Tab-separated table of C-alpha atoms in Angstrom:
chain	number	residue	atom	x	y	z
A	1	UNK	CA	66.019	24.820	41.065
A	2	UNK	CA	62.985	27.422	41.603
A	3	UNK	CA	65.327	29.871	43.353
A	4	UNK	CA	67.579	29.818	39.793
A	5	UNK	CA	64.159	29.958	37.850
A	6	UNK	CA	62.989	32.859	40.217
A	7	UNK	CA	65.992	34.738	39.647
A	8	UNK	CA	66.066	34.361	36.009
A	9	UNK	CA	62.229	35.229	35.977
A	10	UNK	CA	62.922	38.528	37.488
A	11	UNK	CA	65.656	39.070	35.450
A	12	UNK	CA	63.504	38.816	32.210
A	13	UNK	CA	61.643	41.285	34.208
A	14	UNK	CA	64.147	43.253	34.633
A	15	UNK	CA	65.284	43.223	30.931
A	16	UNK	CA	61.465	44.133	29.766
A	17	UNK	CA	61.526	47.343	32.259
A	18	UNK	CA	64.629	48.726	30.980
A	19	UNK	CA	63.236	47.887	27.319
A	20	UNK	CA	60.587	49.905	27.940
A	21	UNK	CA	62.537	52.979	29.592
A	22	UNK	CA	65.055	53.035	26.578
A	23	UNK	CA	61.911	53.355	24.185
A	24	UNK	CA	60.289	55.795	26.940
A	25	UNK	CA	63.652	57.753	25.952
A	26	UNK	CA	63.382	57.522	22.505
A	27	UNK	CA	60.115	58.398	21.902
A	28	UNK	CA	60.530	61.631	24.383
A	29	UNK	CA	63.363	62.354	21.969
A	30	UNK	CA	61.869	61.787	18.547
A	31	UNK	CA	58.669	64.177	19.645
A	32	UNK	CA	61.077	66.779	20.516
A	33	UNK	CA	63.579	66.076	18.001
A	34	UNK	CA	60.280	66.298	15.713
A	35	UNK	CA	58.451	69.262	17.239
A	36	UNK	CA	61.390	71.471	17.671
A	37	UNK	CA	63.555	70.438	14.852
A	38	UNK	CA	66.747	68.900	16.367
A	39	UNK	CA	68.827	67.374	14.623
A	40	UNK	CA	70.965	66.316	17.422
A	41	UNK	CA	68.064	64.556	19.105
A	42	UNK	CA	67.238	63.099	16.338
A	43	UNK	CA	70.577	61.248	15.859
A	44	UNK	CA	70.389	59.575	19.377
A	45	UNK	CA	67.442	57.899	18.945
A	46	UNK	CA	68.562	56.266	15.590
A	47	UNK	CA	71.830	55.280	17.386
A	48	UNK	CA	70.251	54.492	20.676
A	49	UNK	CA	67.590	52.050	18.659
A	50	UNK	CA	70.142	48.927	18.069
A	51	UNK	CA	70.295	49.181	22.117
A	52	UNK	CA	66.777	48.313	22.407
A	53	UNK	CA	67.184	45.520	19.672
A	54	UNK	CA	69.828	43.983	21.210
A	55	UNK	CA	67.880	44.195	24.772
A	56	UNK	CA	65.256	42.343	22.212
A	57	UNK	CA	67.430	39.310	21.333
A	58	UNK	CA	69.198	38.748	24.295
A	59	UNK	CA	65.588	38.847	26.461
A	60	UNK	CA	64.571	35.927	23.804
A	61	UNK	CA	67.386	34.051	24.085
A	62	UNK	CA	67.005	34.018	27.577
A	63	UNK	CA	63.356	32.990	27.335
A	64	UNK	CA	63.957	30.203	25.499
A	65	UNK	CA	66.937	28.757	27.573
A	66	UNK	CA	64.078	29.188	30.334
A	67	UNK	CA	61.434	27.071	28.706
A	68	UNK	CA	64.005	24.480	28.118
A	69	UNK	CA	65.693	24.171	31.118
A	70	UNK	CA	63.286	25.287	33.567
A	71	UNK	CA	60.166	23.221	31.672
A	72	UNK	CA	58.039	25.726	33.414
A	73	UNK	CA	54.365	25.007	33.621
A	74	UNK	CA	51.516	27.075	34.616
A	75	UNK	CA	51.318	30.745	35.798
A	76	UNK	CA	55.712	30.410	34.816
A	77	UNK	CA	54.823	29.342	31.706
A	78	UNK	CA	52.568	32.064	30.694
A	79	UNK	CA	54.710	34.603	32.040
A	80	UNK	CA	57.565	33.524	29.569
A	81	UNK	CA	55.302	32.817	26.635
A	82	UNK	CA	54.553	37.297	27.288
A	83	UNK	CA	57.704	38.031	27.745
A	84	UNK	CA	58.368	37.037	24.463
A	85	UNK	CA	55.640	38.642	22.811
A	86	UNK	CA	55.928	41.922	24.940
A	87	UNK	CA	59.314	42.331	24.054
A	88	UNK	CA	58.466	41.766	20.367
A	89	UNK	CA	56.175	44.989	21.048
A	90	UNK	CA	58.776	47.190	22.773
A	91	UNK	CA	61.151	46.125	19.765
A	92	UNK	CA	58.618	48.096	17.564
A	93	UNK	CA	57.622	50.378	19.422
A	94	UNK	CA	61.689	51.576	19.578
A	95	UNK	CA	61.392	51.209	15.714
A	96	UNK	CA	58.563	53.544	15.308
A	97	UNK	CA	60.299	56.570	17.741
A	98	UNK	CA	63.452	55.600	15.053
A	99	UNK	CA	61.344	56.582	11.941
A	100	UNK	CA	60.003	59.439	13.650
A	101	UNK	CA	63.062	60.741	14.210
A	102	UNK	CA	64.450	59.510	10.504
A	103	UNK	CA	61.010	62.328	9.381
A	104	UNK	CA	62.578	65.178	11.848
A	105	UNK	CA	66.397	64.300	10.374
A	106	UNK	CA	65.358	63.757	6.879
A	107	UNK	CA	63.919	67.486	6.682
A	108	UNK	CA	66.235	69.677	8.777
A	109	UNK	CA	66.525	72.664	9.131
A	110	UNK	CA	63.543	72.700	8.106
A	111	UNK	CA	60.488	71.109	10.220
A	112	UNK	CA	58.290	67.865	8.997
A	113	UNK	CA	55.471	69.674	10.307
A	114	UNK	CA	54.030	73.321	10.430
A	115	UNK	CA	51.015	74.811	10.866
A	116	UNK	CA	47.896	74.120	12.742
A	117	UNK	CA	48.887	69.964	12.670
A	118	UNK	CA	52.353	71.064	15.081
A	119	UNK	CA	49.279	71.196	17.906
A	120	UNK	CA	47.982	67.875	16.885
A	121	UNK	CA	51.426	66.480	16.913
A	122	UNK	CA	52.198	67.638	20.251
A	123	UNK	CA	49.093	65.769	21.284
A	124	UNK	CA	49.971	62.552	19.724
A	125	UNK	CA	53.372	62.850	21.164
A	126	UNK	CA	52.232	63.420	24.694
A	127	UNK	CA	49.746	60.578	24.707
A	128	UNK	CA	52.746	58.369	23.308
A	129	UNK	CA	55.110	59.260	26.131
A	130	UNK	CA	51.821	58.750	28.892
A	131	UNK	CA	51.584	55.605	26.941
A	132	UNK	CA	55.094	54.380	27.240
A	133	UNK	CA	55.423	55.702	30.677
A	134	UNK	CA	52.442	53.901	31.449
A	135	UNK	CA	54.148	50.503	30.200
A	136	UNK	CA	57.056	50.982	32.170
A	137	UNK	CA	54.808	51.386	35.359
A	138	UNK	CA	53.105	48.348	34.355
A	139	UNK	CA	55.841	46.042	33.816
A	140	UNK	CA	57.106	47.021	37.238
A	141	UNK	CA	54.156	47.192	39.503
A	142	UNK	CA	51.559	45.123	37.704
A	143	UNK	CA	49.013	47.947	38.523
A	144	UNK	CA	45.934	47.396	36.168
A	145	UNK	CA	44.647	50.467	36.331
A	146	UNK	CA	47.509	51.746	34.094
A	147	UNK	CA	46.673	49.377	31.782
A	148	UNK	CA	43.414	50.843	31.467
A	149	UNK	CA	44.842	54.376	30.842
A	150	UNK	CA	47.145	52.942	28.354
A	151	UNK	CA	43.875	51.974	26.405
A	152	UNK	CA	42.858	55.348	26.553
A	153	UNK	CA	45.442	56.967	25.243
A	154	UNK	CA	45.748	54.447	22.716
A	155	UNK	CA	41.781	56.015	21.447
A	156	UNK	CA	43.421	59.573	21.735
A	157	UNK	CA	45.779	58.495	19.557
A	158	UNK	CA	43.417	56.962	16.722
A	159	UNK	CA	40.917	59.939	17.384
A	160	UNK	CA	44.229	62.146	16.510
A	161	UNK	CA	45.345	59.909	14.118
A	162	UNK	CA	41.991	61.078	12.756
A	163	UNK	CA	42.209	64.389	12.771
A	164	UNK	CA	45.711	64.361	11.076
A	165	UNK	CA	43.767	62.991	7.342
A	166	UNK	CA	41.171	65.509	8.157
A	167	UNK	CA	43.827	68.515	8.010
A	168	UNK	CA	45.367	66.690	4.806
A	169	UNK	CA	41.955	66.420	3.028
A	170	UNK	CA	40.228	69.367	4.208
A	171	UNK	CA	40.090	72.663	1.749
A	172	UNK	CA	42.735	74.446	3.852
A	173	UNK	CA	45.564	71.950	3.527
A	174	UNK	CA	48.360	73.727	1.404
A	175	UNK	CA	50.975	71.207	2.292
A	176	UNK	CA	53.368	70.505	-0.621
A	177	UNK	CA	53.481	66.835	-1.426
A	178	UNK	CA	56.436	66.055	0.609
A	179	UNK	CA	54.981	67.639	3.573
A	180	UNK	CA	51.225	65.473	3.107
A	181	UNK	CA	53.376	62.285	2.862
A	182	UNK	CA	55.213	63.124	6.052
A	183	UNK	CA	52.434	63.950	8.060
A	184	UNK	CA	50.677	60.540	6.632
A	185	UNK	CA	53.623	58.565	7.653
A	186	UNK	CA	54.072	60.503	11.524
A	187	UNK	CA	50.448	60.204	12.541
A	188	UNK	CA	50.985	56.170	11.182
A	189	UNK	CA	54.004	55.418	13.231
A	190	UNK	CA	52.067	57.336	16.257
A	191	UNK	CA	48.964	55.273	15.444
A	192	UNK	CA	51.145	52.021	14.977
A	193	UNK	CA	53.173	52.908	18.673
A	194	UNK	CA	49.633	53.356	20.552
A	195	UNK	CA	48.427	49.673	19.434
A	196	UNK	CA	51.770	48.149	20.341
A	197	UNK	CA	51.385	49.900	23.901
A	198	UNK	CA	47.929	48.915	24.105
A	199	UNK	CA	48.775	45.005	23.433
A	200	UNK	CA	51.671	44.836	25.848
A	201	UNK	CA	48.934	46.345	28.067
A	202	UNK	CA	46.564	43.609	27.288
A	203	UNK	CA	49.062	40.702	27.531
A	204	UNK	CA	49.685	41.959	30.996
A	205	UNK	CA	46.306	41.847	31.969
A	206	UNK	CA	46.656	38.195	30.589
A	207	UNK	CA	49.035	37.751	32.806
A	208	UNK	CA	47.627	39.289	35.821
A	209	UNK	CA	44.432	38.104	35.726
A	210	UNK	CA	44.486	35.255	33.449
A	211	UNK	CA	41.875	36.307	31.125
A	212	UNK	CA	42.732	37.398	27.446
A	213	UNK	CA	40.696	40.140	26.388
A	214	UNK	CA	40.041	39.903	22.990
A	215	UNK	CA	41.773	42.663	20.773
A	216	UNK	CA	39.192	45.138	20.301
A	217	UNK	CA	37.929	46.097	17.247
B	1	UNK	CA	53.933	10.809	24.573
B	2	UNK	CA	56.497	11.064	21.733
B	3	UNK	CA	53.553	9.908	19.003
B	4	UNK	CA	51.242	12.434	20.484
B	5	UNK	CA	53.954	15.378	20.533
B	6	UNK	CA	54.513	14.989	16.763
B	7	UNK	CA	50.677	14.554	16.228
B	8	UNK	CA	50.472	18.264	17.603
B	9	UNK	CA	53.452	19.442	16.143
B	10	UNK	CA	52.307	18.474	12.702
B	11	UNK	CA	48.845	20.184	13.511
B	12	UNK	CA	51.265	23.467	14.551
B	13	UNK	CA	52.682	23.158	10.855
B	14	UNK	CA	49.484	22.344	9.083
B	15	UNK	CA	47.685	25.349	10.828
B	16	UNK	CA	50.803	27.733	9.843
B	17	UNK	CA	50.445	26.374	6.472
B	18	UNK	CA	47.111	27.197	6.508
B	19	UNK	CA	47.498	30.458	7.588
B	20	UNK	CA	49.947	31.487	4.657
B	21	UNK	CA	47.634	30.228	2.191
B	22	UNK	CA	44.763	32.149	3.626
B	23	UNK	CA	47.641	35.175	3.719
B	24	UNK	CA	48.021	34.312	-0.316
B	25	UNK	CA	44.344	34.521	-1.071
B	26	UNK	CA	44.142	37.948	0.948
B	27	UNK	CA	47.071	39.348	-0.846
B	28	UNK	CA	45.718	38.330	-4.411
B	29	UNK	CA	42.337	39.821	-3.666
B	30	UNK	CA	43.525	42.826	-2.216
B	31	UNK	CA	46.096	43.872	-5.034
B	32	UNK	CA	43.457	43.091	-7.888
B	33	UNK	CA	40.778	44.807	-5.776
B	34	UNK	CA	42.840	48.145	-5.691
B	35	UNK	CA	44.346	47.880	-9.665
B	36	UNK	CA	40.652	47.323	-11.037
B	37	UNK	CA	38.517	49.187	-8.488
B	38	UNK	CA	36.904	46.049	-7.907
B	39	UNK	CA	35.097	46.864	-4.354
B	40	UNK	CA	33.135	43.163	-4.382
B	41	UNK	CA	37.330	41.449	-4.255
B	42	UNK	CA	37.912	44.208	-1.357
B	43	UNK	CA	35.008	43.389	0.685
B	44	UNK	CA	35.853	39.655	0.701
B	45	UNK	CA	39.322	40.638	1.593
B	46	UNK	CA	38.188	42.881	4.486
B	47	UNK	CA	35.854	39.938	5.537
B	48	UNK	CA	37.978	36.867	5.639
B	49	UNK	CA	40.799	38.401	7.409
B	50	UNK	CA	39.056	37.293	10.407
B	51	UNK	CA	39.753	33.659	9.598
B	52	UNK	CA	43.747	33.863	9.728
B	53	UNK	CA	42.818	36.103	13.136
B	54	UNK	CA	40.949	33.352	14.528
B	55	UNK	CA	43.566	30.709	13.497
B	56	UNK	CA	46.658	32.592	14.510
B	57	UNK	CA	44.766	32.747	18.154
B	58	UNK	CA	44.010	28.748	17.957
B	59	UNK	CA	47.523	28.161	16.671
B	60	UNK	CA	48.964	30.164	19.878
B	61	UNK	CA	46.811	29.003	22.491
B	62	UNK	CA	47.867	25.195	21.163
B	63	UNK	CA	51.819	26.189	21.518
B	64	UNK	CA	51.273	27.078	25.095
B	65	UNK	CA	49.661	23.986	25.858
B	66	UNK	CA	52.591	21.771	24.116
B	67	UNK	CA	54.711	23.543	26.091
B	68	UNK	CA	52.844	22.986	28.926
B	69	UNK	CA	52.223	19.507	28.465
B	70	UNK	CA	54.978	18.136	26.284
B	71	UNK	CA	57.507	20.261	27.900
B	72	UNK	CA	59.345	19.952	24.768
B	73	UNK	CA	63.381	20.632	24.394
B	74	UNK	CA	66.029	21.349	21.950
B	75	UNK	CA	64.664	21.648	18.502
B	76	UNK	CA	61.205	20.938	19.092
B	77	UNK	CA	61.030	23.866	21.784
B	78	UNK	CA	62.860	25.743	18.559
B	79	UNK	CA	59.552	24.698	16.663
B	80	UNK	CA	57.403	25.792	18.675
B	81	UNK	CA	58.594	29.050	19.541
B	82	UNK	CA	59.716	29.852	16.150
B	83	UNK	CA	56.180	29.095	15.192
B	84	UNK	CA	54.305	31.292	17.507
B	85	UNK	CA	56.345	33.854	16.017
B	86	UNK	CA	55.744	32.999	12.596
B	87	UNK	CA	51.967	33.030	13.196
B	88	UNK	CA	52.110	36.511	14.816
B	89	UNK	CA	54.081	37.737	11.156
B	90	UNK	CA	51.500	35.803	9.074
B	91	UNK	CA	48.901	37.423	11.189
B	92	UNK	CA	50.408	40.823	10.367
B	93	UNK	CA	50.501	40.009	6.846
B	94	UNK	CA	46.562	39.079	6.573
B	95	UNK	CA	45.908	42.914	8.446
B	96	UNK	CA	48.538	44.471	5.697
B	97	UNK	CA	46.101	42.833	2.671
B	98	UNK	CA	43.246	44.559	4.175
B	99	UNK	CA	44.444	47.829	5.194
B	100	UNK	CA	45.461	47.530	1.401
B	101	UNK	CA	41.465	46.331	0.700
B	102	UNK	CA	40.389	49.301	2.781
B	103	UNK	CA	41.675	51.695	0.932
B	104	UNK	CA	40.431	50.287	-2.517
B	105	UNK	CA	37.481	49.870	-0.670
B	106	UNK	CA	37.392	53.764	0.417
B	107	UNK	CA	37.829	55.043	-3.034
B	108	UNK	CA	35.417	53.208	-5.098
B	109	UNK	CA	34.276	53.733	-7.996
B	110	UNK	CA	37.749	55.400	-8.151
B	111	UNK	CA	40.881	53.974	-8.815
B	112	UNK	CA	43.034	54.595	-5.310
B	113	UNK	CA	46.083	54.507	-7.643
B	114	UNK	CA	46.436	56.277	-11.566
B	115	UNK	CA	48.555	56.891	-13.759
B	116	UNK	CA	51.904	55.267	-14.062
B	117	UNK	CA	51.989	54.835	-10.365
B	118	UNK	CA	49.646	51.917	-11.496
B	119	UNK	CA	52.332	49.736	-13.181
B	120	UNK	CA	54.623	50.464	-9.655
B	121	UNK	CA	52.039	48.877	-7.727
B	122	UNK	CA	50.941	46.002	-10.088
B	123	UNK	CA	55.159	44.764	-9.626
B	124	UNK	CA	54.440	45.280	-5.829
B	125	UNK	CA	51.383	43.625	-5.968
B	126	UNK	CA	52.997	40.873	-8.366
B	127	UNK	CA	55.952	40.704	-5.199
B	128	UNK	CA	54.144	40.551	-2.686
B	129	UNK	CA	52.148	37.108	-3.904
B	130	UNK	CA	55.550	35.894	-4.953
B	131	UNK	CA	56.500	36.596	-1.121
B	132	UNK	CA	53.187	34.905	0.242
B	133	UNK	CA	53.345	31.796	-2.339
B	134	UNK	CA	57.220	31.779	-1.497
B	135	UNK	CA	56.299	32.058	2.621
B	136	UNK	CA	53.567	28.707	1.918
B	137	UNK	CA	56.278	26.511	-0.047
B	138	UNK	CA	58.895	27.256	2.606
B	139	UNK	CA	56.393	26.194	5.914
B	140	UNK	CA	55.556	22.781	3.226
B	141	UNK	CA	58.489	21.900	2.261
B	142	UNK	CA	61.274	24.026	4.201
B	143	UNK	CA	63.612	24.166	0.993
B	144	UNK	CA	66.025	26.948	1.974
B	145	UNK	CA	66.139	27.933	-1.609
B	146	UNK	CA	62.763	29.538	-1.226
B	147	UNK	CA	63.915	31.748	1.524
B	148	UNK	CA	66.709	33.467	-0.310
B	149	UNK	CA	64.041	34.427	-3.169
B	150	UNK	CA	61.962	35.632	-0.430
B	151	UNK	CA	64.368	37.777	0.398
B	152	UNK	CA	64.633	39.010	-3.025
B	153	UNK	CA	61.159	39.861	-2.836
B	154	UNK	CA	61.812	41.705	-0.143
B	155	UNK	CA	64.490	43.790	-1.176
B	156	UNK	CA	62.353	44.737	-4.760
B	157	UNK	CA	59.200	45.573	-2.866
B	158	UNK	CA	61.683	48.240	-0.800
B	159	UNK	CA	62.961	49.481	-4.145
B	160	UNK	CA	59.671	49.979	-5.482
B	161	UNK	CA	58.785	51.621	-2.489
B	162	UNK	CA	61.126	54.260	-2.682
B	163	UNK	CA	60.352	54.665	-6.243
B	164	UNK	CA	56.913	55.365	-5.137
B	165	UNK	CA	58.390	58.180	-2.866
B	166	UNK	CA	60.819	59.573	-5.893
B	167	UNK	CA	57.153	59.390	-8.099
B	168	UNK	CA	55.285	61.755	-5.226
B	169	UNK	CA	57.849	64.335	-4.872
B	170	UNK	CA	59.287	64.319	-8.182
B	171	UNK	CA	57.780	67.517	-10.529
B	172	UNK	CA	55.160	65.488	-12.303
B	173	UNK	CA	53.606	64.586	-9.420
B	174	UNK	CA	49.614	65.917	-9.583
B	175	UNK	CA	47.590	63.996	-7.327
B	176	UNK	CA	45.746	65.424	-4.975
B	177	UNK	CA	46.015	65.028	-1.501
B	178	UNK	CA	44.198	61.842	-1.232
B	179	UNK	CA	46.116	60.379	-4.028
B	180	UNK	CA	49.216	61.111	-2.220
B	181	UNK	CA	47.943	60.175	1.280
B	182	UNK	CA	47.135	56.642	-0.365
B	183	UNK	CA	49.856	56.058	-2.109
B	184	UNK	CA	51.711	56.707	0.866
B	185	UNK	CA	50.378	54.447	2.933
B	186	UNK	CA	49.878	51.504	0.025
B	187	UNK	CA	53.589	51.544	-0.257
B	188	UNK	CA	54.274	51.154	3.622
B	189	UNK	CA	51.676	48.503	3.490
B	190	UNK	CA	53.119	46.730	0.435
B	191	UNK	CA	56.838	47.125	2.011
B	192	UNK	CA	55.580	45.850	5.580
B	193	UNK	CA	54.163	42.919	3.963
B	194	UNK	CA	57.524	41.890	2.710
B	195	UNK	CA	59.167	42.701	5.929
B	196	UNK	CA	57.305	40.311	7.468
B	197	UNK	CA	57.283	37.436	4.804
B	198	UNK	CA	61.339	37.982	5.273
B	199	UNK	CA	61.084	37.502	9.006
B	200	UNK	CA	59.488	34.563	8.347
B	201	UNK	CA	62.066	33.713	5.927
B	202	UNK	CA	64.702	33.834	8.712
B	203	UNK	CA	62.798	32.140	11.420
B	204	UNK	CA	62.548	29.053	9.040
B	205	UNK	CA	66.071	29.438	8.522
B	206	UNK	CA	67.190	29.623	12.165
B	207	UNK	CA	64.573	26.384	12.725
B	208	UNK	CA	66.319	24.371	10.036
B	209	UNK	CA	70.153	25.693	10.370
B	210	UNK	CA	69.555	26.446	14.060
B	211	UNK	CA	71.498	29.358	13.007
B	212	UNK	CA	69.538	32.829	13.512
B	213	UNK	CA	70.842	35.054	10.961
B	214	UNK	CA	70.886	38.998	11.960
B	215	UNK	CA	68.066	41.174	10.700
B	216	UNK	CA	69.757	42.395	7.457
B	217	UNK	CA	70.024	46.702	7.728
């Protein structure tokens, strides 16, 4: 009976790592499809999204066959109840690289953003892939320290996030309207992908240690 | 065992319910807060969100002990899973009716929204509480009927949405910056909200059909 359970443990594991690459893909491809305008890129990760979903469903399913055949208890127990909850995270996180990518397709030829915000785009994108990168190391080595860095990045990202409504409110912001609610939306999803990495980072310190830290403010 | 299992499973329900009214209250406040500039309605808003936090982190940690404890099967391990992920929507739901506070909040003694955008949002507002009212009847009573008028809901606030786009790019569109980085993000808020009432919608459904209908596209 435990070796079955320990097998199918590792296989929900298993399942949450390669989550977590696919959306490592996507949102490598959505920051370049953004940045650079292509089109091509940008179709993949739409496509490639219903693979992560699916990953999704089938990793619940297999969660909940686990609670209710397994009964696990303790330490087993808590690492199903995450599984379920971090997979619920990747599952969004895949979403937002999707609508990033829907902002790049939506405007070609032309790109969603121009100007002195490209920079600040590049940055979020960068601290999103560290951050999702980050989240695959995690979920395979259980190193803590990376969940640390994930927080960090996760503040880049706000502090960016920041910087982005600056640019659209400050006295030098020519943007045509379609253009200010594009930039709005990107530096949202990029917000919205940094808190997702930063709870699966926190539920595996839960996990790990056994100690929730309380979502910070 | 069996009397105290549905003793705790009853508390499960009561605290969801409880949680979707606190959602409806939030939701109320918020959208009158933002259509009459009322910043007293937004503070409460911002302020009692911290209630459904606190409950959907009681409601949680109780799950994991019933499954711990009661090591429950079949459709009481359906309950309880589908509720932890019902609690984690509602919980959504209560942040969505304060980032929606925050902003009314942000532009007092101005009106975030003008103009005829102002109708738009009253009908999302106007959804949106149908959607959170709806969500309450459906954890009391679990009369499928409400859940296909949820999803209703849903599909309105996404039309309204995209009239909110068609009203920023369109020629008559005015606003400055701030106007259209608000209504930008109102309308994601407003069309997240209903996202997640309809995911509760279909949780309820798979719990009392046992049959897990597919996100709709």
């Amino acid at each position: 009976m435990r070796q079955i359970f320990d097998a199918e443990l590792k296989q929900v594991g298993d399942d949450l790592a390669e989550m977590s690459r696919l959306v490592e893909q996507a949102i490598v491809k959505a920051g370049t499809a953004l940045l650079t305008a292509d089109i091509e890129l940008a179709q993949q990760v739409v496509a490639q999204d219903q693979a992560i979903d699916e990953l999704e469903r089938d990793l619940d399913e297999r969660c909940v066959l686990l609670l209710a055949q397994q009964q696990p208890v303790a330490t087993d127990l808590r690492i199903v109840v995450s599984a379920l909850r971090i997979s619920s995270s990747l599952e969004r996180m895949g979403d937002l690289a999707r609508h990033i990518a829907q902002v790049a397709r939506g405007r070609y030829p032309r790109h969603a953003v121009t100007g002195d915000l490209q920079a600040t785009f590049a940055q979020m994108n960068d601290a999103a892939v560290r951050v999702a990168r980050r989240v695959t190391t995690l979920l395979t080595t259980r190193d803590l320290t990376v969940a640390h860095n994930i927080e960090r990045d996760d503040d880049l990202l706000d502090t960016l996030h920041q910087d982005t409504f600056a640019a659209l409110l400050g006295t030098g912001w020519t943007g045509t309207p379609q253009e200010t609610v594009d930039v709005t939306l990107l530096g949202r999803y990029y917000e919205r992908f940094g808190d997702h990495g930063e709870s699966v980072a926190r539920r595996m310190l839960y996990l790990v240690t056994g100690a929730f830290e309380e979502a910070r403010p």
